[in-house]
Short mmCIF file of C-alpha atoms in Angstrom, two decimals:
data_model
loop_
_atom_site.label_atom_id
_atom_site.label_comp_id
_atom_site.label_asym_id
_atom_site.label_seq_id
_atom_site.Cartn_x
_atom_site.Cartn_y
_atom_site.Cartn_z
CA UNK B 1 6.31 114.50 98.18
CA UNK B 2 5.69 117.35 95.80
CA UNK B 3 9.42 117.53 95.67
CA UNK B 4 9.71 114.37 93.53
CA UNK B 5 7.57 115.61 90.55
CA UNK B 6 10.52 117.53 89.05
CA UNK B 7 11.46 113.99 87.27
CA UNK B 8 8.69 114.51 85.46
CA UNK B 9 10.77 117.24 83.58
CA UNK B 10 13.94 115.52 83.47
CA UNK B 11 14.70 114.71 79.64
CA UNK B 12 14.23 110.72 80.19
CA UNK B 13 12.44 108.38 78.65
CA UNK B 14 11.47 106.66 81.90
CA UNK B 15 12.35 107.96 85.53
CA UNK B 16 11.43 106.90 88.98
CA UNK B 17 11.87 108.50 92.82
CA UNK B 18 11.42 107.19 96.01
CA UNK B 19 11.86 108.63 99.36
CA UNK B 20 12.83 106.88 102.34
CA UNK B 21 12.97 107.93 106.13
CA UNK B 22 15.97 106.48 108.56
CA UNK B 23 13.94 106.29 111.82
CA UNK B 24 11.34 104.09 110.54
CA UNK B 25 12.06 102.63 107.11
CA UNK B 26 8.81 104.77 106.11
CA UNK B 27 8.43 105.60 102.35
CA UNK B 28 7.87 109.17 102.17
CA UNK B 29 7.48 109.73 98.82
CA UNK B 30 7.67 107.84 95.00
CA UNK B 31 6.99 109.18 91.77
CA UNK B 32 7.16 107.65 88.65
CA UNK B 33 6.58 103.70 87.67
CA UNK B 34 8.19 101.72 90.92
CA UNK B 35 7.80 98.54 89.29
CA UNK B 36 10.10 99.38 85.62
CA UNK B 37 12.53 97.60 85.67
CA UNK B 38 16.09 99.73 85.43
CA UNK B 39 19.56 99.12 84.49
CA UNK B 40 21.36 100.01 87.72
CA UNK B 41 24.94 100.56 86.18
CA UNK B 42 27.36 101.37 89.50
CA UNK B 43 24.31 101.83 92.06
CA UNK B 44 25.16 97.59 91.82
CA UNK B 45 28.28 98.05 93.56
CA UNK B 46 25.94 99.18 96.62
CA UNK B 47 24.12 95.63 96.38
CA UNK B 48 27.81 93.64 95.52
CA UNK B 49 29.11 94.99 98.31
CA UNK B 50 26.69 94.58 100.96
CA UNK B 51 26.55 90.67 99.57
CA UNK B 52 30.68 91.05 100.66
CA UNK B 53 30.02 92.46 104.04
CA UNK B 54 27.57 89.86 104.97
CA UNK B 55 29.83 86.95 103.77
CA UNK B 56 32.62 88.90 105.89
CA UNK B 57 29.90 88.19 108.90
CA UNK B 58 29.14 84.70 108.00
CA UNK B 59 33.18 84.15 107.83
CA UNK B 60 33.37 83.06 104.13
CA UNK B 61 36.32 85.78 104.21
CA UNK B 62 38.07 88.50 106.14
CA UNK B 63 38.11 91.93 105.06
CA UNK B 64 42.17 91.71 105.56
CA UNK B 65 42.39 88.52 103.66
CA UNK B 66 44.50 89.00 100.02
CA UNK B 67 42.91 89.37 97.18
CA UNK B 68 43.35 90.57 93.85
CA UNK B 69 46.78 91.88 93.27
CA UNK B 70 49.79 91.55 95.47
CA UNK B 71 49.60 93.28 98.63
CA UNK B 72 46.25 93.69 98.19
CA UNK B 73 43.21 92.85 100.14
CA UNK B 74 39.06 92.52 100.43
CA UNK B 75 39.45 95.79 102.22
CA UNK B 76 41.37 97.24 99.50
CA UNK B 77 38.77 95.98 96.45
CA UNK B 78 35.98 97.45 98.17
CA UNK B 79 37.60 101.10 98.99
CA UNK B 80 38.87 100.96 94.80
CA UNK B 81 42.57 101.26 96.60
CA UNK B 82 43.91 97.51 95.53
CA UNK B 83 45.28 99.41 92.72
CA UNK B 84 43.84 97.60 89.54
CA UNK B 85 42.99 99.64 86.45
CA UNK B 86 39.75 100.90 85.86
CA UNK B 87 38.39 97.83 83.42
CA UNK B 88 41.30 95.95 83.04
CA UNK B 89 43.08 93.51 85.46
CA UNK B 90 46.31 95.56 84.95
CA UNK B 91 48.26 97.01 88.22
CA UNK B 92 48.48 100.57 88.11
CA UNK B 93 49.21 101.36 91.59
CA UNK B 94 50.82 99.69 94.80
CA UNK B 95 47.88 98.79 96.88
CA UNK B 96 46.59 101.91 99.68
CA UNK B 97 48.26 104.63 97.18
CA UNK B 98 45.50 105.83 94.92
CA UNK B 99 41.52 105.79 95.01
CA UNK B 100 41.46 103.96 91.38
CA UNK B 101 38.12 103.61 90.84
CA UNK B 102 37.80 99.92 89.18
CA UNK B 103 35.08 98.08 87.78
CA UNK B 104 37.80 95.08 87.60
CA UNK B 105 38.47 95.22 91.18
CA UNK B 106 34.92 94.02 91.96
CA UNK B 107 34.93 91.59 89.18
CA UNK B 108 37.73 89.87 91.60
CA UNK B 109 35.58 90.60 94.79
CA UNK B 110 33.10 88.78 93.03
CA UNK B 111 35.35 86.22 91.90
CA UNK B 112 36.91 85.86 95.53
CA UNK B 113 33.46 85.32 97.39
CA UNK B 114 32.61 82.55 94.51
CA UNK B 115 36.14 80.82 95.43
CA UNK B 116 35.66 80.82 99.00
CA UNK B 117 31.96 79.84 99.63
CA UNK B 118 31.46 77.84 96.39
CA UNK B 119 28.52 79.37 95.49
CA UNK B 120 28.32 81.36 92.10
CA UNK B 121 28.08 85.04 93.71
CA UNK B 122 24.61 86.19 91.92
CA UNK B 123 22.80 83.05 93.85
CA UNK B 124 24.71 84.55 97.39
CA UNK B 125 23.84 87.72 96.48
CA UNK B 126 19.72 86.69 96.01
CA UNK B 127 20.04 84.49 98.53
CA UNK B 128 21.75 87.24 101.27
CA UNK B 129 20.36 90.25 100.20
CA UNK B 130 17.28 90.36 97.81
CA UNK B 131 15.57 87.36 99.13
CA UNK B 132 15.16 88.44 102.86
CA UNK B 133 14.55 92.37 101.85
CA UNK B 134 11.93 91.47 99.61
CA UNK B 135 14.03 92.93 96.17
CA UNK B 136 12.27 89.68 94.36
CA UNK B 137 12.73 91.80 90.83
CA UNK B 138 16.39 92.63 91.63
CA UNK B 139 19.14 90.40 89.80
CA UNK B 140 22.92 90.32 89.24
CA UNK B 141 23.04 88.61 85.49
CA UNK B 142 26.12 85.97 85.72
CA UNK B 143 27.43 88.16 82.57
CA UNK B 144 31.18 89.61 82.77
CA UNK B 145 31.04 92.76 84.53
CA UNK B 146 27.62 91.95 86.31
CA UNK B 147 29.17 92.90 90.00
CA UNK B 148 30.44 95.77 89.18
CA UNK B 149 27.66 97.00 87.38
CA UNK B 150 27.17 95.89 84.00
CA UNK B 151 24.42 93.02 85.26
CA UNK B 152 22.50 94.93 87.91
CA UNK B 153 18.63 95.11 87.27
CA UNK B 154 16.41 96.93 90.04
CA UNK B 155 13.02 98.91 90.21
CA UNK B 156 12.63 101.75 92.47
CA UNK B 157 10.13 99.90 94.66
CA UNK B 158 12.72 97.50 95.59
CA UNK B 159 15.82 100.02 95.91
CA UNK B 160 13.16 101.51 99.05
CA UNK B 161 13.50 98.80 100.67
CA UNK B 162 17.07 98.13 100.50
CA UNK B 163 17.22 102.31 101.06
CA UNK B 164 15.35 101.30 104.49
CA UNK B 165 18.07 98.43 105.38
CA UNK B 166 21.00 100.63 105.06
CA UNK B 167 19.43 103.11 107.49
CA UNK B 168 18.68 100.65 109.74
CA UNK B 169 20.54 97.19 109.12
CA UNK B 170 19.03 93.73 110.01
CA UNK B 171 21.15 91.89 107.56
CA UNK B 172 24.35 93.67 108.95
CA UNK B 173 25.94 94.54 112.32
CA UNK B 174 25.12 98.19 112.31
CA UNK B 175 29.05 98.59 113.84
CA UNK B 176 29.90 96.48 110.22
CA UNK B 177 27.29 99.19 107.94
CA UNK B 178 29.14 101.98 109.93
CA UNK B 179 32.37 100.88 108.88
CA UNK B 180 31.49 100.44 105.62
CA UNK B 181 29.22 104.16 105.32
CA UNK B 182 30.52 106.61 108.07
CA UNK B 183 34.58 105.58 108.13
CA UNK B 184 36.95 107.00 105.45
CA UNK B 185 38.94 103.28 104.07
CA UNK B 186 42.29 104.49 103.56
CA UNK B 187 41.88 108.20 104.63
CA UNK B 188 43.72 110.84 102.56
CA UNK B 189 43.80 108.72 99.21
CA UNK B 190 43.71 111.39 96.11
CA UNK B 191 41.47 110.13 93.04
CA UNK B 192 39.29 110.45 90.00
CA UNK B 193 35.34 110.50 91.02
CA UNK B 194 33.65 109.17 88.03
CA UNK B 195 32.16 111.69 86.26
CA UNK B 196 33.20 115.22 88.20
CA UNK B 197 37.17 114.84 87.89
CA UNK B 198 40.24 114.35 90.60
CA UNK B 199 39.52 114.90 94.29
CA UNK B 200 41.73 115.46 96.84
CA UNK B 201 40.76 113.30 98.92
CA UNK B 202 38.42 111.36 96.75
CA UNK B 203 36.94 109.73 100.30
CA UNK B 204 35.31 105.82 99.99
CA UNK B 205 34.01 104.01 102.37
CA UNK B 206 34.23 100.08 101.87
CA UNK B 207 31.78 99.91 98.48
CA UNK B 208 30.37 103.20 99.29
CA UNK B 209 31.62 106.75 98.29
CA UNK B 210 31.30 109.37 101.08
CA UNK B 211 30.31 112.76 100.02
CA UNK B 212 32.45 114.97 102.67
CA UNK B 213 33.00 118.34 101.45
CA UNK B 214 33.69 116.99 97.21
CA UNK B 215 32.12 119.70 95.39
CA UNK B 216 30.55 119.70 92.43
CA UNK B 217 29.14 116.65 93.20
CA UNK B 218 26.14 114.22 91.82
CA UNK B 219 24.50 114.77 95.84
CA UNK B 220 22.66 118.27 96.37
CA UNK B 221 24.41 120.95 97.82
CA UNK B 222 22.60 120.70 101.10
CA UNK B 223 23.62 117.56 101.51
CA UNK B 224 25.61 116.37 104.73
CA UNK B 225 29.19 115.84 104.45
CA UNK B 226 28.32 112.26 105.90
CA UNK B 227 26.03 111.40 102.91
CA UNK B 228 27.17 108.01 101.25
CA UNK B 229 25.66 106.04 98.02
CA UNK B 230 26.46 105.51 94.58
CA UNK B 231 25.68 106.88 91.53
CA UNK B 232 25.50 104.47 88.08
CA UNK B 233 26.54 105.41 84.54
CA UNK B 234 22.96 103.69 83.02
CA UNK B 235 21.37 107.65 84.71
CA UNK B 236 20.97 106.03 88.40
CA UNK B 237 21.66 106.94 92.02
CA UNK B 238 20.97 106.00 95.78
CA UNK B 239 22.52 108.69 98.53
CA UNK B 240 21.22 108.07 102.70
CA UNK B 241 21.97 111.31 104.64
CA UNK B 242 22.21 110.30 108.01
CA UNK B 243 22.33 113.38 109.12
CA UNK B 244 18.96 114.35 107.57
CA UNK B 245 17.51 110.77 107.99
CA UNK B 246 16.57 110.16 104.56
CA UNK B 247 17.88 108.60 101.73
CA UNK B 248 16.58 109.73 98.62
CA UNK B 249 17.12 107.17 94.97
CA UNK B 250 16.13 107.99 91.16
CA UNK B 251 16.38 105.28 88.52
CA UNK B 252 16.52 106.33 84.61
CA UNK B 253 16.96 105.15 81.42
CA UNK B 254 19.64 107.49 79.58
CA UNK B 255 23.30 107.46 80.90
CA UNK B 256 24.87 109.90 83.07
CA UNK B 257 25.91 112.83 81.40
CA UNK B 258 25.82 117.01 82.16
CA UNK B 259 21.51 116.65 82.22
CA UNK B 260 21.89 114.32 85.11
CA UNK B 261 24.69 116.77 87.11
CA UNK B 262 22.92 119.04 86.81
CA UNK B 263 18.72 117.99 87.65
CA UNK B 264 20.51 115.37 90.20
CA UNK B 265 21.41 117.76 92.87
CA UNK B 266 18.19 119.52 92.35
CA UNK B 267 15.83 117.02 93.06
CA UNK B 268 18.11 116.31 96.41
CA UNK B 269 18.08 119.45 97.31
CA UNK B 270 14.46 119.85 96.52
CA UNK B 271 14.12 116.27 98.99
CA UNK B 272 15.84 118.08 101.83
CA UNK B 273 13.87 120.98 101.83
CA UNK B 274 10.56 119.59 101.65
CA UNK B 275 11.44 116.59 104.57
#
């Protein structure tokens, strides 16, 4: 895809694209070294909490059972609505009252999966996710932070593939991935997206922000309202457009900042218009 040369531009060290069609899991497009490995930053949260929906499936846990704070719940972590601070493990909020977006509150979804299936939550994570999609260069260091994003190591070859499994799950009940993508958790909540200020609604899925109609934003402009994904702090980001069929990801090596809201959107837009 001529589309994904514009990286070559980008004011980067070291960048990588990939392109990724729903229907068949085909890669439409890369540009750029798919086998560097990147810092992932918050684009982890994707892989942390697709290792929490599986164990949900297994029935390590419920999404309803408490954790983290009083009142609070699996469902609640996930959707950043338990009400924990953003890196600290201090309450700022009743649970279901505000979209706090909270590195801590995965720490403790982390933390909770560990305590109920005894198994420390980077091995679950290889051992549910990376190991049967093939990521065999992705790891979740054991380090504080790791789940939330601190420890997440990808390349862009292996973000295609797990691109391809959230378009079409085998891991995951595609009713559970639907859920977690398509439905608003906690519809209505007001908060801070990282990065582009308050939104009203500031709509989340369960791990996974959904785009709707938030504007600026780190998608492109054509981009569906029912675009989900993640964007990570280390200059990283992983969107599926169901709509579209595609899900489009670019790893980097310098943090998020106005060069990457700005050449994001432009490259996805580019993506769009070329598919």
């Amino acid at each position: 895809m001529q589309s994904l040369r514009v990286i070559e531009d980008w004011p980067v060290p070291n960048a990588a694209a990939a392109v990724v069609r729903g229907s068949d899991g085909a890669l439409l497009g890369a540009h750029g070294p798919q086998d560097h490995l990147f810092p992932l930053a918050s684009v982890t949260k994707l892989l942390t909490a697709y290792a929490v929906l599986i164990a949900v499936e297994e029935g390590v846990f419920e999404l309803d059972d408490p954790a983290g704070p009083d009142g609070s719940t699996v469902r609640h972590l996930l959707a950043h609505t338990s009400g924990l601070a953003f890196d600290e493990h201090r309450v700022m909020a009743a649970p279901g009252n505000r979209r706090l977006y909270s590195n801590a509150g995965f720490d403790v979804l982390a933390a909770t999966l560990e305590h109920a299936s005894g198994i420390p939550f980077a091995q679950y994570a290889a051992e549910a996710v990376f190991q049967p999609l093939g990521m065999h260069a992705t790891l979740i260091n054991t380090a504080h932070r790791a789940p939330a994003g601190a420890g997440g190591l990808s390349t862009a070859a292996d973000l295609a593939r797990f691109a391809a499994e959230l378009q079409s799950p085998k891991l995951l009940d595609p009713a559970t991935l639907h859920t977690a993508t398509r439905e608003v958790a906690f519809p209505g909540t007001n908060g801070v997206l990282p990065g582009f200020g308050h939104r009203r609604p500031n709509d989340w899925g369960l791990g996974f922000e959904i785009r709707d109609h938030k504007t600026p934003h780190w998608t492109g402009t054509t981009n569906s309202p029912a675009t989900f994904g993640h964007f990570g702090q280390s200059g990283t980001f992983l969107w599926v457009d169901p709509t579209a069929d595609l899900a489009c990801l670019a790893l980097t090596d310098r943090d998020f900042g106005p060069w990457a809201a700005e050449v994001w959107p432009q490259l996805s837009d580019a993506v769009l218009a070329e598919s």
